[in-house]
Tab-separated table of C-alpha atoms and ligand atoms in Angstrom:
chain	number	residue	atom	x	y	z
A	183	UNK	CA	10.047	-17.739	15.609
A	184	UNK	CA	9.464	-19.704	18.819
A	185	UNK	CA	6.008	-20.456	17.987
A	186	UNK	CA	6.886	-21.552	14.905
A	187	UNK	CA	8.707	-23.961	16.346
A	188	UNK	CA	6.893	-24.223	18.894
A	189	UNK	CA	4.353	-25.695	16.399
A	190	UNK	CA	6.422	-27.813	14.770
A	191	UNK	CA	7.461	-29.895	17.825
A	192	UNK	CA	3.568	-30.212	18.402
A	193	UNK	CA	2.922	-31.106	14.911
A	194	UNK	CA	5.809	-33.804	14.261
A	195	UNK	CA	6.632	-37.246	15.509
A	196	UNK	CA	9.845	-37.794	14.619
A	197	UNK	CA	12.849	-35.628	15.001
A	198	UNK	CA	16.590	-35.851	14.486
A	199	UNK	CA	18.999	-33.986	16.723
A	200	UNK	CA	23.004	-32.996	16.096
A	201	UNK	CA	25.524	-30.193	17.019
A	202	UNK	CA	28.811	-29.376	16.000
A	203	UNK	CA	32.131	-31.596	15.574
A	204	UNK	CA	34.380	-31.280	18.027
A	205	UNK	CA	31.857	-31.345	20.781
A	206	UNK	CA	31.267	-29.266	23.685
A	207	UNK	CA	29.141	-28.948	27.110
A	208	UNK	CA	26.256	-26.542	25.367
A	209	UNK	CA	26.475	-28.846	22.234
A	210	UNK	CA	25.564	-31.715	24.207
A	211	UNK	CA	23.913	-30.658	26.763
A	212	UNK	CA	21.630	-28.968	24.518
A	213	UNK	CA	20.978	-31.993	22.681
A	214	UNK	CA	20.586	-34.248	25.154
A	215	UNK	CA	17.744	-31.734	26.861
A	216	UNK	CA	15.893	-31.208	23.842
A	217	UNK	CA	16.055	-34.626	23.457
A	218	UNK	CA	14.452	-35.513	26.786
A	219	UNK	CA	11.878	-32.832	26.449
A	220	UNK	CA	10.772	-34.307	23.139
A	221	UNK	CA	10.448	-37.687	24.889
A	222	UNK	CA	8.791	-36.371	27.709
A	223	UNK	CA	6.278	-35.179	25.342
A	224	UNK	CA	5.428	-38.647	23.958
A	225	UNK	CA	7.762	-37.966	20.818
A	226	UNK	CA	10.956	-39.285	19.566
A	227	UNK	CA	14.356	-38.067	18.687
A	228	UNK	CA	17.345	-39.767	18.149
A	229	UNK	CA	20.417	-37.638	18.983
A	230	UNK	CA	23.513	-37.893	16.041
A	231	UNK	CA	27.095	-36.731	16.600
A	232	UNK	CA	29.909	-37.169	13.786
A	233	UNK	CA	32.142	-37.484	17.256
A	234	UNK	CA	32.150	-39.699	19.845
A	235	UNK	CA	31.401	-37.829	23.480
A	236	UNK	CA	34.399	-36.438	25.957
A	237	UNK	CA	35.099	-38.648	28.385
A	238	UNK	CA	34.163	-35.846	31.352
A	239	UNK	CA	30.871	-35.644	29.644
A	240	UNK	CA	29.779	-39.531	30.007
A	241	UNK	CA	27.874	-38.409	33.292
A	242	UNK	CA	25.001	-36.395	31.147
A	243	UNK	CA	22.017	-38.345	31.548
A	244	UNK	CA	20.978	-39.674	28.113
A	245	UNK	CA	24.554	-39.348	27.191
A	246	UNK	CA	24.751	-42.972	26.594
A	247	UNK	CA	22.300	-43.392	23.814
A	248	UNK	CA	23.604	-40.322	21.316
A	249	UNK	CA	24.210	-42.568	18.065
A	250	UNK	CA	27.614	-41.968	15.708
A	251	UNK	CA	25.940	-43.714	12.979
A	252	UNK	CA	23.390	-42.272	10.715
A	253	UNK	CA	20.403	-43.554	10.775
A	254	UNK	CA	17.933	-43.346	7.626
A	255	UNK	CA	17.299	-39.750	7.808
A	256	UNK	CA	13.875	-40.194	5.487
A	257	UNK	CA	12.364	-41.404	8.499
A	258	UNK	CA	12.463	-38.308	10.456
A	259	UNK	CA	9.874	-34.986	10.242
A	260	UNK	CA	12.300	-32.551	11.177
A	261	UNK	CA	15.866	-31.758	12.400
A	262	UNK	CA	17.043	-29.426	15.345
A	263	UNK	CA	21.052	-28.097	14.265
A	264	UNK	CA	22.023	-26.833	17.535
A	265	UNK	CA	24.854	-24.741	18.225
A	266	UNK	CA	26.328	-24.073	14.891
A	267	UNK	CA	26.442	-20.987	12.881
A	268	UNK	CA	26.886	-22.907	9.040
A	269	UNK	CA	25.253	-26.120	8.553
A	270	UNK	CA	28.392	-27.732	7.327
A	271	UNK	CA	29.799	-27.857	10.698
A	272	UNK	CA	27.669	-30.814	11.275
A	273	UNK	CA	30.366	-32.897	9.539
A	274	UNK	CA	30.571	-35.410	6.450
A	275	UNK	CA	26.714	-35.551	6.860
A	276	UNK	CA	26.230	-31.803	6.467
A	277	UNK	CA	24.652	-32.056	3.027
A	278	UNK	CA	22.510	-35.753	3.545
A	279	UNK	CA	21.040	-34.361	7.048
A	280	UNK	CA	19.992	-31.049	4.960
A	281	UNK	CA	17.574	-32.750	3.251
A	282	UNK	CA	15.517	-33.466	5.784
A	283	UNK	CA	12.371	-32.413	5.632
A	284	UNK	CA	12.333	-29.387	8.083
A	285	UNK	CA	14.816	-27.938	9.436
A	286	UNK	CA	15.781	-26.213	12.670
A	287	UNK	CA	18.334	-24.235	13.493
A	288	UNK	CA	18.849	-22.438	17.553
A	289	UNK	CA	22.154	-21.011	18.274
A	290	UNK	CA	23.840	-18.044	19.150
A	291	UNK	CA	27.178	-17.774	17.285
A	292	UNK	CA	27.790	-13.717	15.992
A	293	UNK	CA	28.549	-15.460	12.524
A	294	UNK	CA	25.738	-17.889	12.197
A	295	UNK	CA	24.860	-17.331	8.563
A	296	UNK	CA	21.052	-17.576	8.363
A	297	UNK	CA	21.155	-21.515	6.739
A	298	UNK	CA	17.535	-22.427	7.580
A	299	UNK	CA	14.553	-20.911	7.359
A	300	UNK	CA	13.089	-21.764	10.935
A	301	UNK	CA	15.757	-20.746	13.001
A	302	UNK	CA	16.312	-19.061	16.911
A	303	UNK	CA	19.449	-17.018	16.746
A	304	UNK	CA	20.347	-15.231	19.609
A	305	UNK	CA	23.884	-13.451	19.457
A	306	UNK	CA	23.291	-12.439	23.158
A	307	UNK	CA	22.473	-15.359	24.407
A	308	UNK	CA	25.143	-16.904	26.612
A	309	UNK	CA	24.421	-20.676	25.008
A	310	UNK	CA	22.564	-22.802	22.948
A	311	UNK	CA	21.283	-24.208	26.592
A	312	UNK	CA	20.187	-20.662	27.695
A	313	UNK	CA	17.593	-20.797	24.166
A	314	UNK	CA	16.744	-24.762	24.653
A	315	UNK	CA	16.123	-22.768	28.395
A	316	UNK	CA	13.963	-20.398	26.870
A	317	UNK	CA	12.251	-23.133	24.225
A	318	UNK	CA	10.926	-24.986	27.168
A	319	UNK	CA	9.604	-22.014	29.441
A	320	UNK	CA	7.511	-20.982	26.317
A	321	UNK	CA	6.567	-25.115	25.962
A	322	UNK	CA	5.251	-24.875	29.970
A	323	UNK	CA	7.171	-27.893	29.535
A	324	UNK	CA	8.434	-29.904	33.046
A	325	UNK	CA	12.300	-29.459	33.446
A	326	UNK	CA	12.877	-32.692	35.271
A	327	UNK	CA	16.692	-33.350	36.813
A	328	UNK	CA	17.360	-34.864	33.621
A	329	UNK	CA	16.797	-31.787	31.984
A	330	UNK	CA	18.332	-29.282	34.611
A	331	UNK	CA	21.555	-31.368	34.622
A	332	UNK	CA	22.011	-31.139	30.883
A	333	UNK	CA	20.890	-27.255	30.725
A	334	UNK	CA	22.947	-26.419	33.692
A	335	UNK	CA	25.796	-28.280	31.929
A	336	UNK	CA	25.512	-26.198	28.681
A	337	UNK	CA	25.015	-22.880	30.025
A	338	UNK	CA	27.949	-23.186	32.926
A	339	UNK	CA	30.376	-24.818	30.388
A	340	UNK	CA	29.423	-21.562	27.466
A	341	UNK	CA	30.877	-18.827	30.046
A	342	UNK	CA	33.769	-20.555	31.240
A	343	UNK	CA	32.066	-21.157	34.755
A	344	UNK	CA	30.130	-17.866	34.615
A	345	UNK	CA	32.907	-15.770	34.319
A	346	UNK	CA	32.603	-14.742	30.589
A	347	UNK	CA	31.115	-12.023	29.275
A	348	UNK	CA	28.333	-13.388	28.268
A	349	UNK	CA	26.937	-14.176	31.544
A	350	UNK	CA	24.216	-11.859	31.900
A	351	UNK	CA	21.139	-11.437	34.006
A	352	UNK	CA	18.881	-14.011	32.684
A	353	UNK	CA	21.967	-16.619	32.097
A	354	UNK	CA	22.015	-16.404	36.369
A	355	UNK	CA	18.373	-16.702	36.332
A	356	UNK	CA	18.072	-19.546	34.356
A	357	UNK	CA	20.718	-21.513	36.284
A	358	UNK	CA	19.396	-20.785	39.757
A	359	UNK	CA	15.811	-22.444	38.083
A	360	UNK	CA	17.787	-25.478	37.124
A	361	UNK	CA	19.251	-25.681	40.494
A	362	UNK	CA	15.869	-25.772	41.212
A	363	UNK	CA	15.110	-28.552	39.272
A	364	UNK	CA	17.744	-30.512	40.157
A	365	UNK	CA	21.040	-29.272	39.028
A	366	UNK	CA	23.545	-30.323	41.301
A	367	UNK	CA	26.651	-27.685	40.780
A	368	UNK	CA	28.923	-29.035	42.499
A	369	UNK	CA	28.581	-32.368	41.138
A	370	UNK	CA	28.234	-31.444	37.860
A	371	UNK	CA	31.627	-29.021	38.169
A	372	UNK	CA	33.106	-32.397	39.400
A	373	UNK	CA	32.735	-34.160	36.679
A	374	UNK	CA	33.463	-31.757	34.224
A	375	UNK	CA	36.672	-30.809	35.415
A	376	UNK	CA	38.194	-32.821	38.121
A	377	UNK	CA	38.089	-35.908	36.597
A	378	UNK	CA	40.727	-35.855	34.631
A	379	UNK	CA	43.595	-38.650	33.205
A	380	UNK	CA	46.923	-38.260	34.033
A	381	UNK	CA	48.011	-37.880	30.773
A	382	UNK	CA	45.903	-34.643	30.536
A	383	UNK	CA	48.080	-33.022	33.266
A	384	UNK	CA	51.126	-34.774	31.675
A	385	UNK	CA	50.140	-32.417	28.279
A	386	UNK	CA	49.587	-29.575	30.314
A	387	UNK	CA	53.040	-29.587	32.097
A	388	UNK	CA	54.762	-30.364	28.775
A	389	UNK	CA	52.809	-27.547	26.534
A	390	UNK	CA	53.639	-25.333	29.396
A	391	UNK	CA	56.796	-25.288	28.537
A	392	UNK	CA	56.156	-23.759	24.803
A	393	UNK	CA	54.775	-20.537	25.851
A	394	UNK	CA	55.387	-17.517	24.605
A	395	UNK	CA	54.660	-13.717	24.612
A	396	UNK	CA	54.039	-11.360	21.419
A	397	UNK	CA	52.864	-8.277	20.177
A	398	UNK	CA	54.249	-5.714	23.530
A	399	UNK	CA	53.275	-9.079	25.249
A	400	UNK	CA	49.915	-8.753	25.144
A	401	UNK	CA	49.368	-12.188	23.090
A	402	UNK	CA	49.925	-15.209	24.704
A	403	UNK	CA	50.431	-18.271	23.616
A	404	UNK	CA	50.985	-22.413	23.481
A	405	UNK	CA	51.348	-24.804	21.141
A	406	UNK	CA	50.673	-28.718	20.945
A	407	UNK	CA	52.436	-30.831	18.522
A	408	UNK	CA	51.534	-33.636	17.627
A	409	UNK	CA	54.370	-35.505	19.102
A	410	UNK	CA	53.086	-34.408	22.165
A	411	UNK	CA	49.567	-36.153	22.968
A	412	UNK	CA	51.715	-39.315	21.345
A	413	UNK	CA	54.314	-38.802	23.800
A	414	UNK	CA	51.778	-38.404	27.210
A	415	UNK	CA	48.948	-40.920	25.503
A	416	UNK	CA	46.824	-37.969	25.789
A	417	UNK	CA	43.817	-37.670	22.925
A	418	UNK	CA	42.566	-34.899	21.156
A	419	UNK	CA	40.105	-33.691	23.656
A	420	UNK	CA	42.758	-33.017	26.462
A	421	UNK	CA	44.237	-30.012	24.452
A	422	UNK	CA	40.814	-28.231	25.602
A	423	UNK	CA	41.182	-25.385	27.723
A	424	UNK	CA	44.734	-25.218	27.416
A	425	UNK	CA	43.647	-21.924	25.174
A	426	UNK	CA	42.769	-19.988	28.489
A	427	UNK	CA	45.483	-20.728	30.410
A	428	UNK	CA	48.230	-17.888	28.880
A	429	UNK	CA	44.520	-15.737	29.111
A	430	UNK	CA	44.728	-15.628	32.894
A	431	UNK	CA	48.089	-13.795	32.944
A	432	UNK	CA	48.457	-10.423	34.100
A	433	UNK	CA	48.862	-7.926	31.088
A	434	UNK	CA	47.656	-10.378	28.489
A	435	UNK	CA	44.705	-9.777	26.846
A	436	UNK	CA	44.706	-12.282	23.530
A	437	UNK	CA	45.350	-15.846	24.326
A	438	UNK	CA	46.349	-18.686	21.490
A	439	UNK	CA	46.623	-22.191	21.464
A	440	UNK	CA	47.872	-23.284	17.977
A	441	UNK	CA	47.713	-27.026	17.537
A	442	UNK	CA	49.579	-28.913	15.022
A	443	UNK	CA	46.755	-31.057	12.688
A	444	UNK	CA	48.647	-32.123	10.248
A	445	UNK	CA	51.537	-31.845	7.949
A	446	UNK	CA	52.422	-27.966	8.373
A	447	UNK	CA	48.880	-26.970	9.493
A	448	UNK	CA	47.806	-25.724	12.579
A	449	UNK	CA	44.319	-25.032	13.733
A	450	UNK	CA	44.146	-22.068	15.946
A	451	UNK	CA	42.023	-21.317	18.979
A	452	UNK	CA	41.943	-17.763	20.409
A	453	UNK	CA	39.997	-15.976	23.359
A	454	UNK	CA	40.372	-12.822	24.787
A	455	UNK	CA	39.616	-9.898	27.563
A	456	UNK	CA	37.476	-7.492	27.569
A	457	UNK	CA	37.101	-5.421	23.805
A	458	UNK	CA	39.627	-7.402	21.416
A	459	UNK	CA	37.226	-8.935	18.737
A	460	UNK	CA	38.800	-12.235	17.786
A	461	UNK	CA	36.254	-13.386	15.630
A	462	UNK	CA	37.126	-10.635	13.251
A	463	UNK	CA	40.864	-12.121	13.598
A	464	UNK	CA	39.406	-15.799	12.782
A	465	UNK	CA	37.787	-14.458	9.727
A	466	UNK	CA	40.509	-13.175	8.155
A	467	UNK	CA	41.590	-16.951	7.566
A	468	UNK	CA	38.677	-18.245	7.001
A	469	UNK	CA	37.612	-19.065	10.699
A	470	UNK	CA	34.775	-17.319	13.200
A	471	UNK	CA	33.342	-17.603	16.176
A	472	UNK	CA	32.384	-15.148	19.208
A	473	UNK	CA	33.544	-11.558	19.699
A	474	UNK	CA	35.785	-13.203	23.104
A	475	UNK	CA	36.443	-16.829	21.653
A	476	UNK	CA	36.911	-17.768	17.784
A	477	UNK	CA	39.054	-20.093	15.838
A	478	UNK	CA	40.788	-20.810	12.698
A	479	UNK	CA	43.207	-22.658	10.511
A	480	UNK	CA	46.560	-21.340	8.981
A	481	UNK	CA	49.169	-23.469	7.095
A	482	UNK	CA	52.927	-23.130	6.996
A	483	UNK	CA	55.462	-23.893	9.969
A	484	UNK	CA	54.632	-22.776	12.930
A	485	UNK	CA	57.214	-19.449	12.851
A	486	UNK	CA	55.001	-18.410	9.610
A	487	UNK	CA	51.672	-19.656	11.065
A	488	UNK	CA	52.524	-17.421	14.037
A	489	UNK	CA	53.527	-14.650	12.062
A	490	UNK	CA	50.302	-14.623	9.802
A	491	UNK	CA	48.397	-14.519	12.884
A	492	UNK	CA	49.905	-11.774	15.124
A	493	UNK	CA	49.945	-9.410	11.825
A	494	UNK	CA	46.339	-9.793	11.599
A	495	UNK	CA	45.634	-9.270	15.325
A	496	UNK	CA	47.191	-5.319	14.649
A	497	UNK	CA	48.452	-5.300	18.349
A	498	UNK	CA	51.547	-3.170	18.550
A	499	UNK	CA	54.576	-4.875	18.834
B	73	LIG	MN1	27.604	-22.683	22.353
């Protein structure tokens, strides 16, 4: 499948890039290298996002001209839909950005559900970044700093700073040839996550105070209201990786962040240690994700919402 695409990127002009909502370092990163690469080669690609970029990742090069607009999609040859397993988690444009022409899908979510005929799926892959890693090797493409900082970015934010389980052999290699290339880790690691507002922290101290231990205490877990970021001035983003803080406690192997999104609904973000699948947890409410990280949604009051989910974790009690 990488020659077909492979092909296509040497047969095409003109090529549309996107991710997922709710975006992340591999999402971008990803994005923004593939993006480079393409340009590099004397072609262009605009890169579209439904939502506007995290503050800690302004610093990715190119980061500044990723448009929120669409622009008239009939123009483009072909579109790359990186890091998402359904094409519908694209956004409101799921449907208008599957018409284009061609379509491309690379990413390595366990429930990616096949939505494109060209696709690279790798369910072992550590990242979207590790393929886009892979994409270029088999290009003999140049991976300039540009490039490097963006991959490195993808692949270090995907395993939780190499510690995940999905760091493997080849995720290490890949890294170390970025470094190579001009991958600065300890800058990049700065920017990511030591850069944050106050009113993060302020979150963090206050959520802190909502957790709580179920199932023989093996579960952890927080929860944000929504009076909360209102009360701190913190946004949206700044509830992410509160998820993996109840994970690092001794004894607890399922971690869960439920955030209130509206009117008695909470989305729910879980990650685990070691075995415990919590994709197969997700998808009993409709949600998915990785075999160590997943989410879903669940409505009702929090004591039900709670409830539903530790019943379908079938942890003892
Ligand atoms: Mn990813």
């Amino acid at each position: 499948m990488i020659k077909e695409i492979i092909d296509l990127i040497n047969g095409y002009g003109k090529f549309f890039i996107t991710a997922h909502v709710k975006l992340d370092g591999d999402a971008l990163g990803s994005e923004l290298a593939l993006s480079r690469l393409l340009g590099n080669l004397g072609k262009e690609a605009v890169v579209y996002n439904q939502d506007p970029t995290p503050r800690n990742y302004h610093f990715l090069p190119g980061a500044g001209d990723i448009v929120h607009v669409l622009p008239p999609l009939e123009d483009f040859d072909a579109a790359f839909i990186l890091d998402c397993s359904e094409l519908e988690r694209v956004g409101d444009a799921a449907a208008a950005i599957g018409k284009i022409r061609q379509l491309v899908n690379i990413d390595h979510h366990v429930s990616n559900d096949g939505f494109c005929e060209i696709r690279l799926v790798d369910t072992t892959a550590s990242s979207t970044g590790e393929m886009i890693f892979r994409l270029l090797t088999a290009l003999g493409a140049d991976i300039d700093r540009e490039i490097a900082t963006n991959l490195y970015t993808a692949i270090l934010t995907d395993t939780g700073g190499f510690r995940y389980g999905n760091t493997g052999r080849e995720t290490l290699a890949a890294a170390g040839v970025l470094v190579g290339r001009g991958a600065d880790p300890q800058w990049i690691s700065e920017n990511i996550y030591e850069k944050f507002p106050r009113a993060r922290i302020m979150l963090m101290a206050r959520v802190m105070q909502s957790l709580s231990f179920d199932c023989g205490d093996r579960v952890g877990s927080l929860t944000v209201l929504r009076r909360d970021l209102e009360e701190t001035g913190a946004l949206p983003e700044d509830t992410d990786g509160l998820v993996d803080l109840p994970r690092a406690i001794d004894g607890v192997s399922v971690s869960a962040l439920f955030t209130e999104i509206g009117e008695q609904r909470f989305k729910i973000s879980l990650r685990s240690k070691g075995a415990m699948d919590v994709a197969r947890v997700a998808a009993v409410f409709g949600g998915g994700g990785h075999v160590n990280a997943a989410a879903c949604r669940i409505s009702g009051d929090i004591a039900t919402v709670k409830r539903l989910l530790f019943a379908a974790m079938e942890l003892p009690e």
